[in-house]
Amino acid sequence: MLSIQTNVAALSAQNNLTSTNSVLQRSMERLSSGFRINRAADDAAGLAISQKMQAQIGGLNQAVRNANDGVSMIQTAEGALDQVQTMMTRIRNLAVQAASDTNGNNERYAIDVEIQQLKAEIDNISVRTTFNGLGLLNGSLVTTQDSTQGEVLNGLTVGTGSVTNVDVSGAAAGATYTFTYDGGAGTLTLSDGTNSSIVDVSNSSFVVAGGSATLNFNSLG
């Protein structure tokens, strides 16, 4: 009796069909997604690079949106200021008109009424001009530093020297600090309006290449 245990040709054809089907599935996946790399198995290194670039692109796109929001906020404030400028010009014209000796008391009273109305409207504009709930012209738009959260700014340049590291973690919340450089005395002063921290930048150890000095926020109290 003749018995066939293995069909080599059929097995080879099946393996080729399986391989071809796998390649076809990957090709269809790439075609439908539009990406050459869809999973780590396609290209692990390429996927890592792609994800990093996508994160960077996402951050840049958000930065662009933030900048556009900033432009919109400035345009809102600019529109309000244009109205204020028009009213201020009108107030000036009325003041010049009131100075004329040809005006009687009634005329000057009418001029004053209009001026007071314009002033009230300017105040209203300063209150009503907001962007996302933030007042733009009423003096409330400020940036404060939380004393519990430190922040470091790098690469700031001042004159011919450079500030390589600014750490405001020691700053008091809500305080306003001022940097002042005195070229004659050769000093750099950090002040909160009450206390001051002074560094002599004319010192040779400071001005040489690589020299450094420190101004401490927490030394101001």
PDB file of N, CA and C in Angstrom, residues 91-174:
ATOM      1  N   ILE A  91     -12.419 115.280  24.890  1.00  0.00           N
ATOM      2  CA  ILE A  91     -12.323 116.015  26.160  1.00  0.00           C
ATOM      3  C   ILE A  91     -11.368 117.191  26.026  1.00  0.00           C
ATOM      4  N   ARG A  92     -10.238 116.964  25.345  1.00  0.00           N
ATOM      5  CA  ARG A  92      -9.273 118.054  25.162  1.00  0.00           C
ATOM      6  C   ARG A  92      -9.892 119.186  24.335  1.00  0.00           C
ATOM      7  N   ASN A  93     -10.593 118.817  23.274  1.00  0.00           N
ATOM      8  CA  ASN A  93     -11.234 119.845  22.451  1.00  0.00           C
ATOM      9  C   ASN A  93     -12.266 120.635  23.253  1.00  0.00           C
ATOM     10  N   LEU A  94     -13.016 119.932  24.096  1.00  0.00           N
ATOM     11  CA  LEU A  94     -14.009 120.616  24.927  1.00  0.00           C
ATOM     12  C   LEU A  94     -13.340 121.537  25.936  1.00  0.00           C
ATOM     13  N   ALA A  95     -12.195 121.096  26.489  1.00  0.00           N
ATOM     14  CA  ALA A  95     -11.482 121.939  27.455  1.00  0.00           C
ATOM     15  C   ALA A  95     -10.988 123.218  26.797  1.00  0.00           C
ATOM     16  N   VAL A  96     -10.475 123.077  25.563  1.00  0.00           N
ATOM     17  CA  VAL A  96     -10.026 124.273  24.836  1.00  0.00           C
ATOM     18  C   VAL A  96     -11.217 125.173  24.519  1.00  0.00           C
ATOM     19  N   GLN A  97     -12.331 124.551  24.140  1.00  0.00           N
ATOM     20  CA  GLN A  97     -13.541 125.328  23.845  1.00  0.00           C
ATOM     21  C   GLN A  97     -14.032 126.074  25.079  1.00  0.00           C
ATOM     22  N   ALA A  98     -13.974 125.409  26.238  1.00  0.00           N
ATOM     23  CA  ALA A  98     -14.453 126.046  27.468  1.00  0.00           C
ATOM     24  C   ALA A  98     -13.588 127.223  27.877  1.00  0.00           C
ATOM     25  N   ALA A  99     -12.330 127.248  27.417  1.00  0.00           N
ATOM     26  CA  ALA A  99     -11.425 128.336  27.798  1.00  0.00           C
ATOM     27  C   ALA A  99     -11.735 129.635  27.072  1.00  0.00           C
ATOM     28  N   SER A 100     -12.573 129.554  26.058  1.00  0.00           N
ATOM     29  CA  SER A 100     -12.904 130.761  25.295  1.00  0.00           C
ATOM     30  C   SER A 100     -13.789 131.693  26.122  1.00  0.00           C
ATOM     31  N   ASP A 101     -13.457 132.979  26.088  1.00  0.00           N
ATOM     32  CA  ASP A 101     -14.240 133.970  26.830  1.00  0.00           C
ATOM     33  C   ASP A 101     -15.590 134.247  26.189  1.00  0.00           C
ATOM     34  N   THR A 102     -15.819 133.675  25.019  1.00  0.00           N
ATOM     35  CA  THR A 102     -17.116 133.883  24.364  1.00  0.00           C
ATOM     36  C   THR A 102     -18.201 133.000  24.966  1.00  0.00           C
ATOM     37  N   ASN A 103     -17.810 132.060  25.832  1.00  0.00           N
ATOM     38  CA  ASN A 103     -18.772 131.158  26.460  1.00  0.00           C
ATOM     39  C   ASN A 103     -19.318 131.756  27.748  1.00  0.00           C
ATOM     40  N   GLY A 104     -20.611 131.604  27.938  1.00  0.00           N
ATOM     41  CA  GLY A 104     -21.217 132.015  29.186  1.00  0.00           C
ATOM     42  C   GLY A 104     -21.254 130.855  30.168  1.00  0.00           C
ATOM     43  N   ASN A 105     -21.869 131.092  31.332  1.00  0.00           N
ATOM     44  CA  ASN A 105     -21.934 130.041  32.350  1.00  0.00           C
ATOM     45  C   ASN A 105     -22.723 128.825  31.868  1.00  0.00           C
ATOM     46  N   ASN A 106     -23.806 129.076  31.144  1.00  0.00           N
ATOM     47  CA  ASN A 106     -24.611 127.955  30.658  1.00  0.00           C
ATOM     48  C   ASN A 106     -23.832 127.090  29.673  1.00  0.00           C
ATOM     49  N   GLU A 107     -23.086 127.746  28.781  1.00  0.00           N
ATOM     50  CA  GLU A 107     -22.298 127.004  27.798  1.00  0.00           C
ATOM     51  C   GLU A 107     -21.205 126.187  28.485  1.00  0.00           C
ATOM     52  N   ARG A 108     -20.533 126.809  29.456  1.00  0.00           N
ATOM     53  CA  ARG A 108     -19.475 126.079  30.166  1.00  0.00           C
ATOM     54  C   ARG A 108     -20.067 124.919  30.971  1.00  0.00           C
ATOM     55  N   TYR A 109     -21.263 125.113  31.502  1.00  0.00           N
ATOM     56  CA  TYR A 109     -21.911 124.030  32.249  1.00  0.00           C
ATOM     57  C   TYR A 109     -22.224 122.858  31.314  1.00  0.00           C
ATOM     58  N   ALA A 110     -22.723 123.159  30.128  1.00  0.00           N
ATOM     59  CA  ALA A 110     -23.035 122.106  29.161  1.00  0.00           C
ATOM     60  C   ALA A 110     -21.763 121.358  28.744  1.00  0.00           C
ATOM     61  N   ILE A 111     -20.680 122.111  28.567  1.00  0.00           N
ATOM     62  CA  ILE A 111     -19.405 121.484  28.206  1.00  0.00           C
ATOM     63  C   ILE A 111     -18.926 120.565  29.323  1.00  0.00           C
ATOM     64  N   ASP A 112     -19.060 121.044  30.566  1.00  0.00           N
ATOM     65  CA  ASP A 112     -18.625 120.229  31.706  1.00  0.00           C
ATOM     66  C   ASP A 112     -19.457 118.946  31.826  1.00  0.00           C
ATOM     67  N   VAL A 113     -20.756 119.055  31.545  1.00  0.00           N
ATOM     68  CA  VAL A 113     -21.612 117.856  31.600  1.00  0.00           C
ATOM     69  C   VAL A 113     -21.127 116.813  30.604  1.00  0.00           C
ATOM     70  N   GLU A 114     -20.799 117.251  29.392  1.00  0.00           N
ATOM     71  CA  GLU A 114     -20.317 116.304  28.378  1.00  0.00           C
ATOM     72  C   GLU A 114     -18.982 115.696  28.787  1.00  0.00           C
ATOM     73  N   ILE A 115     -18.108 116.525  29.360  1.00  0.00           N
ATOM     74  CA  ILE A 115     -16.806 116.015  29.796  1.00  0.00           C
ATOM     75  C   ILE A 115     -16.979 114.953  30.877  1.00  0.00           C
ATOM     76  N   GLN A 116     -17.863 115.215  31.827  1.00  0.00           N
ATOM     77  CA  GLN A 116     -18.091 114.242  32.899  1.00  0.00           C
ATOM     78  C   GLN A 116     -18.675 112.942  32.348  1.00  0.00           C
ATOM     79  N   GLN A 117     -19.534 113.052  31.353  1.00  0.00           N
ATOM     80  CA  GLN A 117     -20.098 111.855  30.725  1.00  0.00           C
ATOM     81  C   GLN A 117     -19.010 111.049  30.008  1.00  0.00           C
ATOM     82  N   LEU A 118     -18.118 111.753  29.337  1.00  0.00           N
ATOM     83  CA  LEU A 118     -17.016 111.078  28.647  1.00  0.00           C
ATOM     84  C   LEU A 118     -16.092 110.388  29.643  1.00  0.00           C
ATOM     85  N   LYS A 119     -15.811 111.052  30.757  1.00  0.00           N
ATOM     86  CA  LYS A 119     -14.967 110.445  31.785  1.00  0.00           C
ATOM     87  C   LYS A 119     -15.616 109.192  32.363  1.00  0.00           C
ATOM     88  N   ALA A 120     -16.923 109.258  32.580  1.00  0.00           N
ATOM     89  CA  ALA A 120     -17.635 108.093  33.109  1.00  0.00           C
ATOM     90  C   ALA A 120     -17.601 106.939  32.112  1.00  0.00           C
ATOM     91  N   GLU A 121     -17.722 107.254  30.824  1.00  0.00           N
ATOM     92  CA  GLU A 121     -17.683 106.203  29.809  1.00  0.00           C
ATOM     93  C   GLU A 121     -16.293 105.583  29.715  1.00  0.00           C
ATOM     94  N   ILE A 122     -15.256 106.389  29.895  1.00  0.00           N
ATOM     95  CA  ILE A 122     -13.891 105.849  29.906  1.00  0.00           C
ATOM     96  C   ILE A 122     -13.723 104.869  31.060  1.00  0.00           C
ATOM     97  N   ASP A 123     -14.255 105.245  32.221  1.00  0.00           N
ATOM     98  CA  ASP A 123     -14.205 104.329  33.370  1.00  0.00           C
ATOM     99  C   ASP A 123     -14.966 103.037  33.075  1.00  0.00           C
ATOM    100  N   ASN A 124     -16.112 103.162  32.413  1.00  0.00           N
ATOM    101  CA  ASN A 124     -16.897 101.974  32.076  1.00  0.00           C
ATOM    102  C   ASN A 124     -16.146 101.069  31.106  1.00  0.00           C
ATOM    103  N   ILE A 125     -15.466 101.670  30.143  1.00  0.00           N
ATOM    104  CA  ILE A 125     -14.691 100.880  29.180  1.00  0.00           C
ATOM    105  C   ILE A 125     -13.588 100.111  29.890  1.00  0.00           C
ATOM    106  N   SER A 126     -12.929 100.756  30.850  1.00  0.00           N
ATOM    107  CA  SER A 126     -11.853 100.082  31.578  1.00  0.00           C
ATOM    108  C   SER A 126     -12.373  98.897  32.377  1.00  0.00           C
ATOM    109  N   VAL A 127     -13.616  98.980  32.827  1.00  0.00           N
ATOM    110  CA  VAL A 127     -14.212  97.883  33.597  1.00  0.00           C
ATOM    111  C   VAL A 127     -14.722  96.782  32.677  1.00  0.00           C
ATOM    112  N   ARG A 128     -15.336  97.164  31.550  1.00  0.00           N
ATOM    113  CA  ARG A 128     -15.972  96.187  30.669  1.00  0.00           C
ATOM    114  C   ARG A 128     -14.992  95.460  29.756  1.00  0.00           C
ATOM    115  N   THR A 129     -13.822  96.025  29.539  1.00  0.00           N
ATOM    116  CA  THR A 129     -12.875  95.412  28.602  1.00  0.00           C
ATOM    117  C   THR A 129     -12.215  94.207  29.257  1.00  0.00           C
ATOM    118  N   THR A 130     -12.644  93.021  28.856  1.00  0.00           N
ATOM    119  CA  THR A 130     -12.116  91.777  29.420  1.00  0.00           C
ATOM    120  C   THR A 130     -11.806  90.793  28.304  1.00  0.00           C
ATOM    121  N   PHE A 131     -10.991  89.790  28.633  1.00  0.00           N
ATOM    122  CA  PHE A 131     -10.686  88.696  27.706  1.00  0.00           C
ATOM    123  C   PHE A 131     -10.635  87.415  28.519  1.00  0.00           C
ATOM    124  N   ASN A 132     -11.565  86.521  28.242  1.00  0.00           N
ATOM    125  CA  ASN A 132     -11.680  85.279  29.018  1.00  0.00           C
ATOM    126  C   ASN A 132     -11.810  85.559  30.517  1.00  0.00           C
ATOM    127  N   GLY A 133     -12.547  86.609  30.833  1.00  0.00           N
ATOM    128  CA  GLY A 133     -12.770  86.952  32.229  1.00  0.00           C
ATOM    129  C   GLY A 133     -11.658  87.766  32.866  1.00  0.00           C
ATOM    130  N   LEU A 134     -10.601  88.070  32.117  1.00  0.00           N
ATOM    131  CA  LEU A 134      -9.476  88.850  32.648  1.00  0.00           C
ATOM    132  C   LEU A 134      -9.659  90.317  32.288  1.00  0.00           C
ATOM    133  N   GLY A 135      -9.623  91.185  33.302  1.00  0.00           N
ATOM    134  CA  GLY A 135      -9.708  92.613  33.043  1.00  0.00           C
ATOM    135  C   GLY A 135      -8.427  93.113  32.401  1.00  0.00           C
ATOM    136  N   LEU A 136      -8.540  93.824  31.274  1.00  0.00           N
ATOM    137  CA  LEU A 136      -7.357  94.268  30.537  1.00  0.00           C
ATOM    138  C   LEU A 136      -6.932  95.689  30.874  1.00  0.00           C
ATOM    139  N   LEU A 137      -7.876  96.533  31.259  1.00  0.00           N
ATOM    140  CA  LEU A 137      -7.561  97.953  31.451  1.00  0.00           C
ATOM    141  C   LEU A 137      -7.857  98.456  32.852  1.00  0.00           C
ATOM    142  N   ASN A 138      -8.245  97.567  33.753  1.00  0.00           N
ATOM    143  CA  ASN A 138      -8.593  98.018  35.106  1.00  0.00           C
ATOM    144  C   ASN A 138      -7.470  97.791  36.110  1.00  0.00           C
ATOM    145  N   GLY A 139      -6.288  97.392  35.641  1.00  0.00           N
ATOM    146  CA  GLY A 139      -5.141  97.206  36.523  1.00  0.00           C
ATOM    147  C   GLY A 139      -5.084  95.870  37.217  1.00  0.00           C
ATOM    148  N   SER A 140      -6.017  94.970  36.908  1.00  0.00           N
ATOM    149  CA  SER A 140      -6.037  93.666  37.585  1.00  0.00           C
ATOM    150  C   SER A 140      -5.222  92.607  36.858  1.00  0.00           C
ATOM    151  N   LEU A 141      -4.765  92.897  35.635  1.00  0.00           N
ATOM    152  CA  LEU A 141      -4.021  91.907  34.862  1.00  0.00           C
ATOM    153  C   LEU A 141      -2.560  91.936  35.287  1.00  0.00           C
ATOM    154  N   VAL A 142      -2.203  91.102  36.261  1.00  0.00           N
ATOM    155  CA  VAL A 142      -0.844  91.027  36.784  1.00  0.00           C
ATOM    156  C   VAL A 142      -0.424  89.572  36.856  1.00  0.00           C
ATOM    157  N   THR A 143       0.881  89.355  36.934  1.00  0.00           N
ATOM    158  CA  THR A 143       1.434  88.012  37.092  1.00  0.00           C
ATOM    159  C   THR A 143       2.108  87.928  38.445  1.00  0.00           C
ATOM    160  N   THR A 144       1.765  86.939  39.245  1.00  0.00           N
ATOM    161  CA  THR A 144       2.354  86.758  40.566  1.00  0.00           C
ATOM    162  C   THR A 144       3.123  85.459  40.621  1.00  0.00           C
ATOM    163  N   GLN A 145       4.096  85.398  41.528  1.00  0.00           N
ATOM    164  CA  GLN A 145       4.911  84.200  41.718  1.00  0.00           C
ATOM    165  C   GLN A 145       4.517  83.521  43.015  1.00  0.00           C
ATOM    166  N   ASP A 146       4.105  82.267  42.908  1.00  0.00           N
ATOM    167  CA  ASP A 146       3.764  81.470  44.085  1.00  0.00           C
ATOM    168  C   ASP A 146       5.053  81.099  44.801  1.00  0.00           C
ATOM    169  N   SER A 147       5.170  81.460  46.096  1.00  0.00           N
ATOM    170  CA  SER A 147       6.412  81.213  46.831  1.00  0.00           C
ATOM    171  C   SER A 147       6.683  79.738  47.021  1.00  0.00           C
ATOM    172  N   THR A 148       5.672  78.889  46.855  1.00  0.00           N
ATOM    173  CA  THR A 148       5.882  77.451  47.037  1.00  0.00           C
ATOM    174  C   THR A 148       6.353  76.778  45.761  1.00  0.00           C
ATOM    175  N   GLN A 149       6.352  77.522  44.635  1.00  0.00           N
ATOM    176  CA  GLN A 149       6.756  76.931  43.365  1.00  0.00           C
ATOM    177  C   GLN A 149       7.920  77.721  42.822  1.00  0.00           C
ATOM    178  N   GLY A 150       9.083  77.106  42.739  1.00  0.00           N
ATOM    179  CA  GLY A 150      10.251  77.763  42.188  1.00  0.00           C
ATOM    180  C   GLY A 150      10.212  77.758  40.681  1.00  0.00           C
ATOM    181  N   GLU A 151      10.814  78.769  40.076  1.00  0.00           N
ATOM    182  CA  GLU A 151      10.872  78.833  38.622  1.00  0.00           C
ATOM    183  C   GLU A 151      12.255  79.319  38.238  1.00  0.00           C
ATOM    184  N   VAL A 152      12.846  78.699  37.230  1.00  0.00           N
ATOM    185  CA  VAL A 152      14.187  79.040  36.788  1.00  0.00           C
ATOM    186  C   VAL A 152      14.123  79.512  35.348  1.00  0.00           C
ATOM    187  N   LEU A 153      14.692  80.678  35.074  1.00  0.00           N
ATOM    188  CA  LEU A 153      14.766  81.209  33.721  1.00  0.00           C
ATOM    189  C   LEU A 153      16.228  81.229  33.310  1.00  0.00           C
ATOM    190  N   ASN A 154      16.519  80.682  32.124  1.00  0.00           N
ATOM    191  CA  ASN A 154      17.896  80.573  31.676  1.00  0.00           C
ATOM    192  C   ASN A 154      18.145  81.415  30.428  1.00  0.00           C
ATOM    193  N   GLY A 155      19.410  81.830  30.268  1.00  0.00           N
ATOM    194  CA  GLY A 155      19.837  82.470  29.046  1.00  0.00           C
ATOM    195  C   GLY A 155      19.485  83.933  28.924  1.00  0.00           C
ATOM    196  N   LEU A 156      19.141  84.625  30.004  1.00  0.00           N
ATOM    197  CA  LEU A 156      18.846  86.046  29.931  1.00  0.00           C
ATOM    198  C   LEU A 156      20.145  86.831  29.820  1.00  0.00           C
ATOM    199  N   THR A 157      20.162  87.859  28.969  1.00  0.00           N
ATOM    200  CA  THR A 157      21.374  88.636  28.751  1.00  0.00           C
ATOM    201  C   THR A 157      21.174  90.064  29.225  1.00  0.00           C
ATOM    202  N   VAL A 158      22.118  90.581  29.976  1.00  0.00           N
ATOM    203  CA  VAL A 158      22.060  91.944  30.490  1.00  0.00           C
ATOM    204  C   VAL A 158      23.357  92.644  30.122  1.00  0.00           C
ATOM    205  N   GLY A 159      23.274  93.684  29.277  1.00  0.00           N
ATOM    206  CA  GLY A 159      24.463  94.425  28.886  1.00  0.00           C
ATOM    207  C   GLY A 159      25.494  93.520  28.236  1.00  0.00           C
ATOM    208  N   THR A 160      26.746  93.642  28.708  1.00  0.00           N
ATOM    209  CA  THR A 160      27.814  92.821  28.163  1.00  0.00           C
ATOM    210  C   THR A 160      28.025  91.562  28.974  1.00  0.00           C
ATOM    211  N   GLY A 161      27.293  91.438  30.079  1.00  0.00           N
ATOM    212  CA  GLY A 161      27.367  90.209  30.870  1.00  0.00           C
ATOM    213  C   GLY A 161      26.144  89.364  30.605  1.00  0.00           C
ATOM    214  N   SER A 162      26.034  88.268  31.303  1.00  0.00           N
ATOM    215  CA  SER A 162      24.856  87.431  31.092  1.00  0.00           C
ATOM    216  C   SER A 162      24.381  86.859  32.411  1.00  0.00           C
ATOM    217  N   VAL A 163      23.058  86.734  32.520  1.00  0.00           N
ATOM    218  CA  VAL A 163      22.447  86.077  33.665  1.00  0.00           C
ATOM    219  C   VAL A 163      22.182  84.643  33.249  1.00  0.00           C
ATOM    220  N   THR A 164      22.944  83.728  33.794  1.00  0.00           N
ATOM    221  CA  THR A 164      22.839  82.337  33.363  1.00  0.00           C
ATOM    222  C   THR A 164      21.780  81.578  34.130  1.00  0.00           C
ATOM    223  N   ASN A 165      21.363  82.079  35.295  1.00  0.00           N
ATOM    224  CA  ASN A 165      20.375  81.335  36.071  1.00  0.00           C
ATOM    225  C   ASN A 165      19.644  82.277  37.021  1.00  0.00           C
ATOM    226  N   VAL A 166      18.326  82.334  36.903  1.00  0.00           N
ATOM    227  CA  VAL A 166      17.516  83.143  37.808  1.00  0.00           C
ATOM    228  C   VAL A 166      16.549  82.212  38.514  1.00  0.00           C
ATOM    229  N   ASP A 167      16.703  82.048  39.805  1.00  0.00           N
ATOM    230  CA  ASP A 167      15.853  81.154  40.590  1.00  0.00           C
ATOM    231  C   ASP A 167      15.036  82.004  41.548  1.00  0.00           C
ATOM    232  N   VAL A 168      13.726  82.082  41.318  1.00  0.00           N
ATOM    233  CA  VAL A 168      12.862  82.936  42.140  1.00  0.00           C
ATOM    234  C   VAL A 168      12.105  82.132  43.187  1.00  0.00           C
ATOM    235  N   SER A 169      12.625  80.966  43.543  1.00  0.00           N
ATOM    236  CA  SER A 169      11.933  80.139  44.533  1.00  0.00           C
ATOM    237  C   SER A 169      11.931  80.783  45.917  1.00  0.00           C
ATOM    238  N   GLY A 170      12.870  81.712  46.170  1.00  0.00           N
ATOM    239  CA  GLY A 170      12.906  82.382  47.466  1.00  0.00           C
ATOM    240  C   GLY A 170      12.105  83.663  47.506  1.00  0.00           C
ATOM    241  N   ALA A 171      11.433  83.993  46.385  1.00  0.00           N
ATOM    242  CA  ALA A 171      10.671  85.234  46.332  1.00  0.00           C
ATOM    243  C   ALA A 171       9.357  85.096  47.085  1.00  0.00           C
ATOM    244  N   ALA A 172       8.940  86.216  47.677  1.00  0.00           N
ATOM    245  CA  ALA A 172       7.673  86.222  48.409  1.00  0.00           C
ATOM    246  C   ALA A 172       6.515  86.359  47.435  1.00  0.00           C
ATOM    247  N   ALA A 173       5.423  85.654  47.714  1.00  0.00           N
ATOM    248  CA  ALA A 173       4.249  85.694  46.839  1.00  0.00           C
ATOM    249  C   ALA A 173       3.666  87.100  46.808  1.00  0.00           C
ATOM    250  N   GLY A 174       3.358  87.603  45.601  1.00  0.00           N
ATOM    251  CA  GLY A 174       2.730  88.904  45.448  1.00  0.00           C
ATOM    252  C   GLY A 174       3.681  90.080  45.521  1.00  0.00           C
TER     253      GLY A 174
END
